[in-house]
Each structure stands twice: as C-alpha cells, then as structure tokens.
Coordinates of C-alpha atoms in Angstrom, one line a residue:
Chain A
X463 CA 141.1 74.0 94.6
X464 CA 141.4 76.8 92.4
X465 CA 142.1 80.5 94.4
X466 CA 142.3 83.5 92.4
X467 CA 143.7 86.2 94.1
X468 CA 143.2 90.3 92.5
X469 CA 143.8 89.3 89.1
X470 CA 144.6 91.9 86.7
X471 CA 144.4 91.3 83.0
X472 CA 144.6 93.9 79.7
X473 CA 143.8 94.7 76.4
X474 CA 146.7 97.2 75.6
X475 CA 145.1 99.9 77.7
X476 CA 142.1 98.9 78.3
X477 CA 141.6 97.0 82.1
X478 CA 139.3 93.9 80.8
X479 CA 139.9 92.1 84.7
X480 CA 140.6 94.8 87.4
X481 CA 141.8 93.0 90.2
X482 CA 139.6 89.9 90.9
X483 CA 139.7 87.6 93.4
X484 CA 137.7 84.2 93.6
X485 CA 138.6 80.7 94.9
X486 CA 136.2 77.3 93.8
X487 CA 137.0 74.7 96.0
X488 CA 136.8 70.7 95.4
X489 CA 134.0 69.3 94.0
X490 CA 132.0 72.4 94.1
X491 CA 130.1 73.9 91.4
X492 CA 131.1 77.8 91.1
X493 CA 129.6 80.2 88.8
X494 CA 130.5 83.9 87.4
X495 CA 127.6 85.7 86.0
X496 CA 127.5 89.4 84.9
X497 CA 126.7 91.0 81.7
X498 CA 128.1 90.9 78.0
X499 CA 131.1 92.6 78.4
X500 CA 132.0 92.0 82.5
X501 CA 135.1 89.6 81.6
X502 CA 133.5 86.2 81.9
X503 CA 135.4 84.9 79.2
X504 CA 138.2 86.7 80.0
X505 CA 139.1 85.3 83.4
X506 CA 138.2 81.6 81.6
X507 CA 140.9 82.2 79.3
X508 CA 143.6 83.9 81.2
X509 CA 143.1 80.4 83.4
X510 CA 143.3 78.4 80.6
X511 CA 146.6 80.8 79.8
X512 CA 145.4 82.1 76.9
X513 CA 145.8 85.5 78.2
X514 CA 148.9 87.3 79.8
X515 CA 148.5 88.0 83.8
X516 CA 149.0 91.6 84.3
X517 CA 149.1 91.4 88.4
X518 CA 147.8 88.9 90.5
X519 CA 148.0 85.0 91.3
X520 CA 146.0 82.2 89.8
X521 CA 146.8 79.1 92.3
X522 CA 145.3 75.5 91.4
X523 CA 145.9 72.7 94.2
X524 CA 148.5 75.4 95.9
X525 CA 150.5 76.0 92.1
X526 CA 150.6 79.3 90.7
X527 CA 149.6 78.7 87.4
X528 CA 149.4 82.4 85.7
X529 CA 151.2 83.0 82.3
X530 CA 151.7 78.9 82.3
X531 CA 151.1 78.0 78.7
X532 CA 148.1 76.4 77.5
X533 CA 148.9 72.8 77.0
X534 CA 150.7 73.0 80.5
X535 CA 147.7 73.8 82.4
X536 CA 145.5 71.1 80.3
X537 CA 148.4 68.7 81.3
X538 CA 147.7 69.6 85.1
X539 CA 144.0 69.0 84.9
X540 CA 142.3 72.0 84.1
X541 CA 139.8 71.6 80.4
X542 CA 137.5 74.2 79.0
X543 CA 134.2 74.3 77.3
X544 CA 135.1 77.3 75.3
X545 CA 132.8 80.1 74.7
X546 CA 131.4 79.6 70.8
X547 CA 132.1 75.9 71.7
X548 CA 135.4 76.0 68.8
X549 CA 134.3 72.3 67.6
X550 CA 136.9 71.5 65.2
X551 CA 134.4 71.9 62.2
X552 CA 136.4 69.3 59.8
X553 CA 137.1 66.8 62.2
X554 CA 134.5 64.0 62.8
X555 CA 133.0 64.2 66.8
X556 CA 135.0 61.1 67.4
X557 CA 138.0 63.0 66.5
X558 CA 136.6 65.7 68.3
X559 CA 136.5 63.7 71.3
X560 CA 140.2 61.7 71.2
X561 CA 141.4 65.8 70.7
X562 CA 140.4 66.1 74.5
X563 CA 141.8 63.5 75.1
X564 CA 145.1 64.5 73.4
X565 CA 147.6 64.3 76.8
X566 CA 146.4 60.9 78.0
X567 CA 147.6 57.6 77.3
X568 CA 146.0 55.0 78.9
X569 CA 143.4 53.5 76.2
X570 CA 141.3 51.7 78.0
X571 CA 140.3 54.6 80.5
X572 CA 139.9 57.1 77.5
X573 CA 137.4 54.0 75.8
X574 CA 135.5 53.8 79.6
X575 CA 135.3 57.9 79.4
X576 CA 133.9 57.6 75.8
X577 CA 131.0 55.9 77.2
X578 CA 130.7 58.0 80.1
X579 CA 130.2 60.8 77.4
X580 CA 127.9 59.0 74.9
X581 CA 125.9 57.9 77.9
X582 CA 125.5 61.5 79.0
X583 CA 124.7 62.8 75.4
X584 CA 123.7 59.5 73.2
X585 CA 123.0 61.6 70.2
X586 CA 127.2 61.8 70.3
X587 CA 126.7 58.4 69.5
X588 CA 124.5 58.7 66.4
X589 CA 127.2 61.4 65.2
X590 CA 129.8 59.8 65.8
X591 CA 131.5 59.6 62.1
X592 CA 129.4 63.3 61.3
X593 CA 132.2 65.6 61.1
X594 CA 131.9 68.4 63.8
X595 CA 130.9 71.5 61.8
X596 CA 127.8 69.7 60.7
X597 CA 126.4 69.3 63.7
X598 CA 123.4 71.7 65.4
X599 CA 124.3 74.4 68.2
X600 CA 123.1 72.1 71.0
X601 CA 124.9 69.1 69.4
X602 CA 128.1 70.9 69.7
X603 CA 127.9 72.3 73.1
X604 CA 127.1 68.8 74.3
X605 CA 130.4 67.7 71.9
X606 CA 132.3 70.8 73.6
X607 CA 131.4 69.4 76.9
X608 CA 132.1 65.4 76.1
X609 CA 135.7 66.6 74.8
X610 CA 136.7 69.0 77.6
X611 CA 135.4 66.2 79.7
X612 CA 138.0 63.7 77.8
X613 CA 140.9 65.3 79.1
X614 CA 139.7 63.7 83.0
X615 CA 139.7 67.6 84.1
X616 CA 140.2 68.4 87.8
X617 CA 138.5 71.5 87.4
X618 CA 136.3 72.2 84.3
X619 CA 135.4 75.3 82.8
X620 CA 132.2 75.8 81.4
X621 CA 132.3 79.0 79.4
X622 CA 128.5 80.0 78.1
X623 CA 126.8 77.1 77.5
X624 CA 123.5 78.1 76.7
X625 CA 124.8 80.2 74.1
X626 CA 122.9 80.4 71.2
X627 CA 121.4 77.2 71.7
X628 CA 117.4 76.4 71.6
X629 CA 115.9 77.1 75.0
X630 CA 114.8 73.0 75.1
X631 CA 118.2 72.1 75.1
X632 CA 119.6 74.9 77.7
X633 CA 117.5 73.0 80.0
X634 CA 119.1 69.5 79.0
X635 CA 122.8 70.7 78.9
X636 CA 122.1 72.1 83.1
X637 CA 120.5 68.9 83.8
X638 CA 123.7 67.1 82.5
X639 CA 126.3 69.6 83.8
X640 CA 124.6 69.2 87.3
X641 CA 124.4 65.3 86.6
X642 CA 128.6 65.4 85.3
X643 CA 129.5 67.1 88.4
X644 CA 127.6 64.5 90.9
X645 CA 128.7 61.3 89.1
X646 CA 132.4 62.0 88.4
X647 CA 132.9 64.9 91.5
X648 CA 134.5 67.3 89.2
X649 CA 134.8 70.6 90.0
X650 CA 133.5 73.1 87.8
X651 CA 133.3 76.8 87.1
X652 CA 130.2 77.8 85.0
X653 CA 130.2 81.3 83.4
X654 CA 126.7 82.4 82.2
X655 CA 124.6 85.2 81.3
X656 CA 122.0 83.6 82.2
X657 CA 122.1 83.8 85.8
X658 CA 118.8 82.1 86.0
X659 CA 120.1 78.6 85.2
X660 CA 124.2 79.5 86.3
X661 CA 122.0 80.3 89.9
X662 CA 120.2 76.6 90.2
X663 CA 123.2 74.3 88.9
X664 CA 125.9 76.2 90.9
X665 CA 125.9 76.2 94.8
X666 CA 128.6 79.3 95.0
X667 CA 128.4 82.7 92.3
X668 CA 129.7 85.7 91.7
X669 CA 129.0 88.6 90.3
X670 CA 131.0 90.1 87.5
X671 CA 130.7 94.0 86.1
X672 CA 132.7 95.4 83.8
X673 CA 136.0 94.1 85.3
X674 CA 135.3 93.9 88.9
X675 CA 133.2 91.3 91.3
X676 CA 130.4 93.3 93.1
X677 CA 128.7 90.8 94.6
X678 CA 129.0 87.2 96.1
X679 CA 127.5 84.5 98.2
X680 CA 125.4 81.2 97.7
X681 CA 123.7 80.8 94.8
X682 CA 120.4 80.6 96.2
X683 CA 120.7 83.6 98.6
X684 CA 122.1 85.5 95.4
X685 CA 119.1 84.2 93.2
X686 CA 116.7 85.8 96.1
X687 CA 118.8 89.1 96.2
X688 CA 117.0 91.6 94.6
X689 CA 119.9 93.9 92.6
X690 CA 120.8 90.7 91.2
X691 CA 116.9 90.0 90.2
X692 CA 116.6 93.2 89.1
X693 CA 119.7 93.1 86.4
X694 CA 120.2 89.4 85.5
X695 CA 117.4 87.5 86.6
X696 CA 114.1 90.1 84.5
X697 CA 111.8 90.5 87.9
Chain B
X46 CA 149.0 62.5 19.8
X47 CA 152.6 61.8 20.6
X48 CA 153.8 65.6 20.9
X49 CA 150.7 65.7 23.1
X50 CA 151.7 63.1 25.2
X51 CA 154.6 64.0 25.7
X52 CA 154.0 67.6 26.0
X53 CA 151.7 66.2 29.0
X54 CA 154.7 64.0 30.7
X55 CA 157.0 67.0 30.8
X56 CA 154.5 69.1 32.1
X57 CA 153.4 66.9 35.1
X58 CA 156.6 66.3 35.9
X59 CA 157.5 69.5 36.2
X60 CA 154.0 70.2 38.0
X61 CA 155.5 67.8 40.3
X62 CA 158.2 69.7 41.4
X63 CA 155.4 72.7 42.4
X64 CA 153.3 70.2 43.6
X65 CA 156.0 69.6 46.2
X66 CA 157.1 73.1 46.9
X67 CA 153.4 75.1 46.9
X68 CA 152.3 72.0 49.8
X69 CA 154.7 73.9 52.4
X70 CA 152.7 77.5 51.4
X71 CA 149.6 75.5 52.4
X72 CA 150.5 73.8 55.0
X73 CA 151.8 76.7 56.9
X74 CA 149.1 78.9 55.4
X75 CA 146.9 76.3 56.6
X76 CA 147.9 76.4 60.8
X77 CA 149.1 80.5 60.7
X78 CA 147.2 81.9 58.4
X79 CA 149.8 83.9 56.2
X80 CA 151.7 83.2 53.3
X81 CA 155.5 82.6 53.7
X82 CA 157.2 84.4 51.0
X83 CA 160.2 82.7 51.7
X84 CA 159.4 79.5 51.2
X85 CA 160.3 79.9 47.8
X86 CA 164.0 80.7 49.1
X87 CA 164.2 77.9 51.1
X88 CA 163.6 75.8 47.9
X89 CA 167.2 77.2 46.7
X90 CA 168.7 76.8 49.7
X91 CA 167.8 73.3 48.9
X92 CA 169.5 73.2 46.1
X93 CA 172.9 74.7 47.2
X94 CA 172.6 72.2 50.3
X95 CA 172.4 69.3 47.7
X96 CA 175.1 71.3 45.5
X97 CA 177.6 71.3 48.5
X98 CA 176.7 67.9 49.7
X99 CA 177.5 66.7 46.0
X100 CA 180.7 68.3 46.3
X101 CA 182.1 66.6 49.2
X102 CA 184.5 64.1 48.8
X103 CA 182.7 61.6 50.3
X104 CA 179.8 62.0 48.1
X105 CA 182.1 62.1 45.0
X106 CA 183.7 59.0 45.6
X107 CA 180.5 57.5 45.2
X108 CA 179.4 59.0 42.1
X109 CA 176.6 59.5 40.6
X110 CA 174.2 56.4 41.9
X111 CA 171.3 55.5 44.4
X112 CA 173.4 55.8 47.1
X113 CA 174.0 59.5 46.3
X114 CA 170.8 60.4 45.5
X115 CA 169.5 58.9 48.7
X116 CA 171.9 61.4 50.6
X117 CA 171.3 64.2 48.9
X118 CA 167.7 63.9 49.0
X119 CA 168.2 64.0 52.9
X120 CA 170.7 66.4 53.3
X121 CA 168.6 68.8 51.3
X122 CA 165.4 67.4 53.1
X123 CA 166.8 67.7 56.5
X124 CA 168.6 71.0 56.0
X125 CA 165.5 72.8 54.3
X126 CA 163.3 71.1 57.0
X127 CA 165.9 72.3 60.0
X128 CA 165.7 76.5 58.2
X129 CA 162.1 76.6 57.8
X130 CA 162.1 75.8 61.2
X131 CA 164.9 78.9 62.3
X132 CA 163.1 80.8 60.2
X133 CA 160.3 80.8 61.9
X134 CA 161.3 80.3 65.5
X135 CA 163.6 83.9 65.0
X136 CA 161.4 85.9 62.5
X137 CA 157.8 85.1 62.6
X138 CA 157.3 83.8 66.3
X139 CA 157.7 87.1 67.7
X140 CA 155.2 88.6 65.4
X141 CA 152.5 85.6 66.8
X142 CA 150.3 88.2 67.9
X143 CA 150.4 91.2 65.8
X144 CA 148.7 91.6 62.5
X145 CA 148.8 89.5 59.8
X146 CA 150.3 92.1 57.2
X147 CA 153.1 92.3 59.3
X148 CA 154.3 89.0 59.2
X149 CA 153.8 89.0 55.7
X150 CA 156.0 92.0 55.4
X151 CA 158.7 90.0 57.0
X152 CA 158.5 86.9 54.8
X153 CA 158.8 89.0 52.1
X154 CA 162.1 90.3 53.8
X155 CA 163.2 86.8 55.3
X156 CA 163.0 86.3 51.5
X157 CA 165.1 89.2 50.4
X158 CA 167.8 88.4 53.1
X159 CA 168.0 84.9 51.9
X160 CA 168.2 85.5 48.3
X161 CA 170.7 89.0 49.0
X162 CA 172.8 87.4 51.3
X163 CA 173.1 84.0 49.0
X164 CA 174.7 86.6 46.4
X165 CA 177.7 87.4 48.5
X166 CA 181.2 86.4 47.6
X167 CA 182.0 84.6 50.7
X168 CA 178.1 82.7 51.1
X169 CA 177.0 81.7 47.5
X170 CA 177.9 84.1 45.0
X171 CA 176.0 85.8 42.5
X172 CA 177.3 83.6 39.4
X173 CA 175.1 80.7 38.8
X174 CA 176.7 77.3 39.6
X175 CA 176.3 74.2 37.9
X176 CA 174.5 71.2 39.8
X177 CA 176.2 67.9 39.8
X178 CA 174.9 65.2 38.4
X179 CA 173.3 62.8 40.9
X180 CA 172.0 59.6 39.0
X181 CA 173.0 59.2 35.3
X182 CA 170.1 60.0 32.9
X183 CA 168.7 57.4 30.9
X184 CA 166.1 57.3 28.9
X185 CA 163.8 54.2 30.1
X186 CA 161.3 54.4 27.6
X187 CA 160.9 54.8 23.8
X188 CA 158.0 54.4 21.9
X189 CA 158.2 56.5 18.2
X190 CA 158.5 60.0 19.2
X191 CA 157.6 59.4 22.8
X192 CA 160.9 59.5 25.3
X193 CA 160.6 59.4 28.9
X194 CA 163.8 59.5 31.0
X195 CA 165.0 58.2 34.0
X196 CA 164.6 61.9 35.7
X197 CA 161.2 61.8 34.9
X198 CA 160.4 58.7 36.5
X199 CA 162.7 59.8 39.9
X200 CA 160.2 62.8 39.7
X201 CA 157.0 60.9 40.0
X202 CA 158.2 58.5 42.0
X203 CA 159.5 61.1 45.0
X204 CA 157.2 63.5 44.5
X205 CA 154.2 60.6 44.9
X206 CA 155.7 58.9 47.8
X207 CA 156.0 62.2 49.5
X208 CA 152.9 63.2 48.9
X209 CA 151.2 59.6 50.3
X210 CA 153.7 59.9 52.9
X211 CA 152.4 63.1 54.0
X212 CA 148.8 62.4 53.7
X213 CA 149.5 59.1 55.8
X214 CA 151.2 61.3 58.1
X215 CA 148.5 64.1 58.4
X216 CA 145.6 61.8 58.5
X217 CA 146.9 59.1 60.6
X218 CA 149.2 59.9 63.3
X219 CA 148.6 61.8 66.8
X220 CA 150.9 64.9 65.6
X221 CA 149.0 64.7 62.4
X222 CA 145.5 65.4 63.8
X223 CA 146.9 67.8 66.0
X224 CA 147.8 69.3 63.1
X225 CA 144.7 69.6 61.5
X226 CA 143.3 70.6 64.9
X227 CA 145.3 73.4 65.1
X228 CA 144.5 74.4 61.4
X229 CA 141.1 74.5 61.7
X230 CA 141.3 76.7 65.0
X231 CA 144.6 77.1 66.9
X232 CA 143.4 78.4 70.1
X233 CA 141.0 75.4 70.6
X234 CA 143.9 73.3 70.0
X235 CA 146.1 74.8 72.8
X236 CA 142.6 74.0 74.6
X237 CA 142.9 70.7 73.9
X238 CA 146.7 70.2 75.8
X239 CA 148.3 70.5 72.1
X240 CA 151.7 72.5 72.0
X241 CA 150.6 74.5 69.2
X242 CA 153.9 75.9 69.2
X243 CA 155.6 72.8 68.9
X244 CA 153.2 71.8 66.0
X245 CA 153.7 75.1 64.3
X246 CA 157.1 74.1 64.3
X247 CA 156.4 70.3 62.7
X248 CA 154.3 72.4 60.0
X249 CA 157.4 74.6 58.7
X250 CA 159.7 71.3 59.4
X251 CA 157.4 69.3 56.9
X252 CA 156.8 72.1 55.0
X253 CA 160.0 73.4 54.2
X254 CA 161.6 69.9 54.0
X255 CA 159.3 68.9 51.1
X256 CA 160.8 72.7 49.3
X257 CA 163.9 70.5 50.1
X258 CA 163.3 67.2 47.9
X259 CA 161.6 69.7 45.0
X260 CA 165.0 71.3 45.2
X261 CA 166.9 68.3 44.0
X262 CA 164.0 67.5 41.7
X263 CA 164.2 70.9 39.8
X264 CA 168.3 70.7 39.9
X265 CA 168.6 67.7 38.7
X266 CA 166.1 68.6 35.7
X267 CA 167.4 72.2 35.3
X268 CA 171.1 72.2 36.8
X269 CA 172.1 75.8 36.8
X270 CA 171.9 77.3 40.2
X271 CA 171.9 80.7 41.0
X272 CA 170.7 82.7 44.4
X273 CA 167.7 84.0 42.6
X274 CA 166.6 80.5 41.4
X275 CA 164.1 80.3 44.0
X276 CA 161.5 83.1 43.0
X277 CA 160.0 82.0 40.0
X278 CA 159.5 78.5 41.0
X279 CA 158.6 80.1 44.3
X280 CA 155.7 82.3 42.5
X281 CA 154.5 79.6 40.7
X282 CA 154.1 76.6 43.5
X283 CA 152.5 79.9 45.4
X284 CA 149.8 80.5 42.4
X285 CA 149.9 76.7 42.3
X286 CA 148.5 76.7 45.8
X287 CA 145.8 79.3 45.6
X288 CA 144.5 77.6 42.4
X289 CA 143.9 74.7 44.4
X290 CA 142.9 76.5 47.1
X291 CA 145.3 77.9 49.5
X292 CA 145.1 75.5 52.8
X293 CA 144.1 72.7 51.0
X294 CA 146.7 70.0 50.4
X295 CA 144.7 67.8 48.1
X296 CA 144.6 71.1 46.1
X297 CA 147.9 72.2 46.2
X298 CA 149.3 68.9 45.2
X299 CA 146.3 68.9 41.9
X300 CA 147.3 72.8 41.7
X301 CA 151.0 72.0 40.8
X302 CA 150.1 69.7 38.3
X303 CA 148.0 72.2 36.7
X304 CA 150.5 74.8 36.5
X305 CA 153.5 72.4 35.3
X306 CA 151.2 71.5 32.6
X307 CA 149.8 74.3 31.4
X308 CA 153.5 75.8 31.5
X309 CA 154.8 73.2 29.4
X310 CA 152.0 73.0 26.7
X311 CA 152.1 76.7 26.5
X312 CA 155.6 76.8 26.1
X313 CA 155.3 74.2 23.5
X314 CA 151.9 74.8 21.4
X315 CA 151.7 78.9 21.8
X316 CA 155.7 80.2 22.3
X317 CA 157.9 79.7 25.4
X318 CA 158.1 83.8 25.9
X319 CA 154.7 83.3 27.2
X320 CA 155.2 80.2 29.7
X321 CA 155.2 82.7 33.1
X322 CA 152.4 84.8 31.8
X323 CA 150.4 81.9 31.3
X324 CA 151.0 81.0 35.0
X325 CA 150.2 85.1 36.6
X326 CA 147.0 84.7 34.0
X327 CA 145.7 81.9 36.1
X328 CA 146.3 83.4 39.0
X329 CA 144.3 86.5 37.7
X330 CA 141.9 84.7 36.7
X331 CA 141.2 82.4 39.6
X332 CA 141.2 85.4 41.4
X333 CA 138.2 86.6 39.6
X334 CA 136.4 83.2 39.0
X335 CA 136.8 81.5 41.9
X336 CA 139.2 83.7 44.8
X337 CA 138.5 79.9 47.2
X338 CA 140.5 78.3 44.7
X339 CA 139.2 75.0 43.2
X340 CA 139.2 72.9 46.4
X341 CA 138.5 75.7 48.1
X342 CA 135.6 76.3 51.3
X343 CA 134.6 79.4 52.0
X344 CA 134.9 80.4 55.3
X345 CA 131.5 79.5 57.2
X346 CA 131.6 79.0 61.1
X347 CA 128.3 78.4 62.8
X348 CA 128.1 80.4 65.9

C-alpha cells in the first residue's frame, strides 16, 4: 500500500532521512522504532508532505505522492496522529473531531464514525463540549487518534503515542490501536520509541538510526534479536 | 454630562473605524504570526478606491444616496479585500518559511511601496484630495447640547454588522473553523486536509476588506485624502489591537473602541496636541502592565 523507496530528506545541510526505503502493505500494522533523533518524525511528516523530498519516491496505492501538499494527501486517504498530538487547544473535542473530518461530506457516515470513536474512547464522550487544550495527555492522544481516524484514512500514521502519557494509559491506547486496526482493517504505521509496545501491536518493524534503516523483519523475531534488546528494549 | 456624552459618541465612533481596521492586524496576526505593517496602507487604498468609484459617472449620476453608498462600500470592500490578498500571495508567501523578522521587514516595505508609489504624479499624487460626499449628513438627533448625525449612526451601524457578520462567519461556518484551526496551529490544520494556504488567503481577503469599509467610514467623517492618510490610523488600529490583545478579535474590536475614545476625550478635556501621544502612551503602557494585552492568553501548550 504504501512503498517508500531511498528517501532522502534535509535540514539545509544536514541529512535528517539518508536514503530510506520501506513499504507497509494493506491492512498491516508497520512500525519504525529507533532512538530520539533517528528521523521517526521526519519520515511521518515528509509523507504527510510537510517536508520537501530531497531524492527518492514515496508511492501510496501505485501514486507517487512526494512533495504533494498536505491537504492533497489527506484527500487521498492518508491521516496522522501527529507527534505532541497538536489538539487544537481552543477548540472543543467535538470540533476537534469534525476537523478530521474536514474533506468528507457525507453526514451520516461522519455521525456512524463518531460513534466508532466514542465507542473506542467513551471518555471522548464525557468531553465532548471540554475544549481540547483542557484535556489530560492521555485524553488528547486518544482525541489525536479519534480525529486522524475521522478523516476514514487508508493508511494511518501513528506518530509517538505513548509520549508523555502515564504508563496506565500507554497500555490502553495499544490495546485500542491494535483493536482500530482489526475492526475497521486500516493500515497503520506506528512510530515509537518504545519498541517494547511498537514490537507487540505491529506485525512488521524497522529499525531507524540517525537517518538510515539498519535493521528489519517481523516484529516478533526483531523483539527476540538481541542488538535490538540490547538498545531499545533495556535487557 | 452632555459634553461628556457626547465626547463619548464621537469617540466610539471613531473607535469604530479602528475597531474595523486593527481586526485585519489580528486576524492575520492570528493564522501567520506577524504583524502586517501594511495593512494600514491598504486602509488608504480603500479610500482612493471609494474616491475613484465616486468619481465615475455612473456613480455621480446617482448622487449622494443609499444606492451609492452601497457601491462604494463594495468597491472599496472588494478591492481592499482583492490587495490584501496580492499582497500576500507576491510578497509574503515566499517568505512562508523563513524567519519571522523578515516578513516583518517586508510589510514594513510593502507599506513604504504603497504609500511612495501612491505619491506619484501619474498613480495618486502627493496633494491630498478631497472625498466626495456619499450620503448627505444630517443630524438625526438633538437633545440640548447633544447632536448625533447621520455619519455617526452609518458608523455604528456598518462597523456592528461587520463585526456580527464576522463573528457569525468565524464561529459558524466550515471555512470559519478552519480558520481558527489553522490559528491555533497551522501545521495540524494542513493535517487535518485544510488548504492552509487557501485559508491564509480568506484571512488577508477578510482582513483587508474590513480596512476597506473603515476606509469609507474615516473618509466620509474626515474627507481629505492623501497617500500618507493610512499611517496614523494604521498605528493606532495596530496599538488598538495589542491593547486587546493581538490575535484576539473580541479584543481588537473592544481595543478600537478604547483608543477612539480615549483619543477623542483627550483631545477634548486635556488639548488636541496630545490626542496621538495619548494613543503611543497606551501602547507603552500596556506593554509594561500587561504585554498579552487585555484579552490576551499567554502562550501555554501542554506537551
């Protein structure tokens, strides 16, 4: 579904992606893990187009979709859960939500979705008027999720997730991402720094450092591999 | 009482006019961040659209009337709306990415290059010009000392249905939220599928067309026009802003009011030399007291 092929991308001098190559196909749960720093982020961006391509092709269903702008690609089904989450803090989570949901237009699908959502993460519900800066860490990465899942992605990017949120919750935001990807067959790619979790939700990873892949395979061969317990895993 | 009253009418209808003009510095402020320094130019562009379009012989076959005013209003709406847009499409897109000082840099010279080349023989011309008059002034009520005029009333009565309109627009409508969206964080908003550049564009169209309808306000009220006109009035709907605090367009709209009444009551109770300095002192001092401005947040993000 998505095939990635020795992407190249800079800041001014300074190589952030040296020539990358990845594909996630259909349905599949993908992950990227690697330290602070490897250019998780950055390859989520530059496939949202947020960043320019330098060299290399980024092809989704067979279209090359590098240097595309943003609300393109959103329009041909790839959303993100952005890294830091990027809640619209003065807009209420049901606001928040019908953002995703910007591109559509059929109403009574986006009101079915909205239940999908609250049904995944009832304490949406509870919030719903709340506006979105007011909500906890967890509460927005479940909001993050709910309104990249508005947009009826394809292909979903999951961008840090467990990012500064309490350790309880990491555990109920997997559970759900694992649960997303089973009930509505979207494909997803997860990039984590913790590998621990990325490793048990994802079926396919990758290894990421400082720009270049240096490792891949299934997740759970990759989870008993010991360079990658050694650096991401703490045994 | 009376003098006091009506120091108070003259000065929120003036405060009006800023009202109007310092909502395009938020507004823009508001989705890019930066202050645009010409905005105030735009406003007398507005006015010399409205003076040309009053000139026509069209328009002065009609005379002075609704029906004029209704034109000119648009003209000077749509044109102002229409250059903001230019403006920013040829002299500030390009700069999307760099620092902020320099797009700054280049408002301040959009805003030279507007007011410079206004000057010239063959565009403007440096000699002030007089406005026509657009509806005849009348004075619709008199109670002792107490006058208000039919200007005054065509002042609160645009400058408050623009600003409902605009609040309708912003809070109600799919281009509306996207607006605030992408105000509150512009690359989660091109996340979300929004054209942020198409929105940035809406901003300076809105923006700079409300410049437009503060332009006919101020001209009819003060009808000399001159290329220049625009950077007092500019100033002060800027300091208007920031007193309200600058992205804030609840503030900005109060801020103007502020300003166009302090003006006028220092002009009238201390002296009139001191009605400008009385504007800069507020800006010094909210700058001091309270830099957020009075509807100000600070800027807290949890992460």
């Amino acid at each position: 579904m998505l095939h990635v092929e020795g992407l190249k991308v800079s800041y001014g001098a300074i190589a952030a992606l040296k020539g990358i190559s990845f594909h996630v196909p259909k349905g599949a749960v993908v992950t990227l893990i690697g330290a602070n720093g490897a250019g998780k982020t950055t390859t989520l961006q530059t496939i949202s187009g947020l960043h320019k391509v330098v060299e290399g092709t980024i092809k989704f269903d067979g279209q090359e979709i590098s240097n595309m702008p943003s609300h393109k690609i959103v329009s041909l089904g790839i959303s993100q859960s952005p890294e830091g989450r990027l809640i619209f803090p003065g807009l209420s989570v049901k606001e928040n939500l019908m953002m995703g949901a910007y591109l559509r237009k059929d109403k009574k699908e986006i009101r079915s979705d909205l239940d999908y959502c609250f049904s995944i993460f009832p304490r949406l519900r509870e919030r719903l008027m709340q506006a979105g800066g007011t909500l906890s860490g967890g509460e927005q990465q479940m909001l993050a999720i709910s309104r990249a899942l508005m947009a009826k992605p394809h292909l979903l990017l999951l961008d840090e997730p467990s990012l500064g949120i309490a350790p309880l919750l990491v555990q109920l935001i997997f559970e759900k991402i694992t649960e997303i990807n089973r009930d509505l067959g979207v494909t997803m790619l997860l990039v984590e720094q913790n590998a621990h979790m990325a490793l048990k939700v994802a079926s396919y990873a990758y290894v990421l450092e400082t720009g270049e892949i240096t490792l891949e395979g299934p997740a759970s061969e990759l989870a008993s591999n010991e360079d990658v317990q050694k650096a991401y895993l703490g045994m | 009482m009376e003098e006091f009253l009506q120091q108070l009418i003259n000065g929120l209808s003036l405060g009006a006019i800023y009202a109007l003009i310092a909502l395009g510095y938020t507004m823009i402020y508001g989705v890019l961040r930066f202050i645009n320094f010409a905005h105030g130019d735009v406003f007398m562009i507005g006015t010399y659209i409205g003076f040309y379009v009053l000139n026509t012989a069209f328009v002065q076959s009609l005379g002075p009337g609704a029906e004029t005013a209704v034109i000119v209003f648009l003209a000077a709406m749509v044109g102002c709306g229409l250059l903001g847009v230019i403006i920013e499409f040829l002299a500030y897109r390009p700069l999307r990415n760099r620092p902020k000082l320099t797009v700054l840099i280049t408002a301040i010279g959009v805003s030279f290059f507007l007011e410079y080349t206004g000057q010239l023989p063959f565009v403007f011309g440096a000699d002030p010009r007089t406005f026509p008059t657009v509806v005849e002034k009348t004075t619709v009520l008199q109670a002792g000392g107490l006058v208000i005029d039919s200007y005054q009333i065509i002042i609160f009565v645009v400058a408050i249905a623009l600003m409902l309109g605009l609040r309708l627009l912003i809070m109600k409508t799919r281009i509306g939220t996207a607006l605030r969206a992408s105000s509150m964080n512009l690359k989660a908003a091109s996340l979300m599928g929004i054209n942020t550049n198409a929105v940035i564009s809406f901003t300076f169209f809105v923006g700079s067309a409300l410049a437009g309808a503060g332009a006919i306000l101020y001209a009819m009220s003060y009808p000399k026009i001159n290329p220049l006109m625009g950077i007092l009035p500019g100033l002060k709907a800027f300091i208007a802003a920031v007193l309200g605090g600058i992205g804030n367009i609840l503030g900005a709209a109060v801020g103007g009011f502020i300003i166009g009444a302090a003006e006028t009551m220092t002009a009238g109770y201390i002296s009139p030399t001191l009605r400008d300095a009385i504007v800069f002192a507020i800006l010094i001092i909210i700058l001091i007291v309270k830099p957020s401005g009075l509807f100000g947040r600070g800027g807290t993000e949890k992460v």
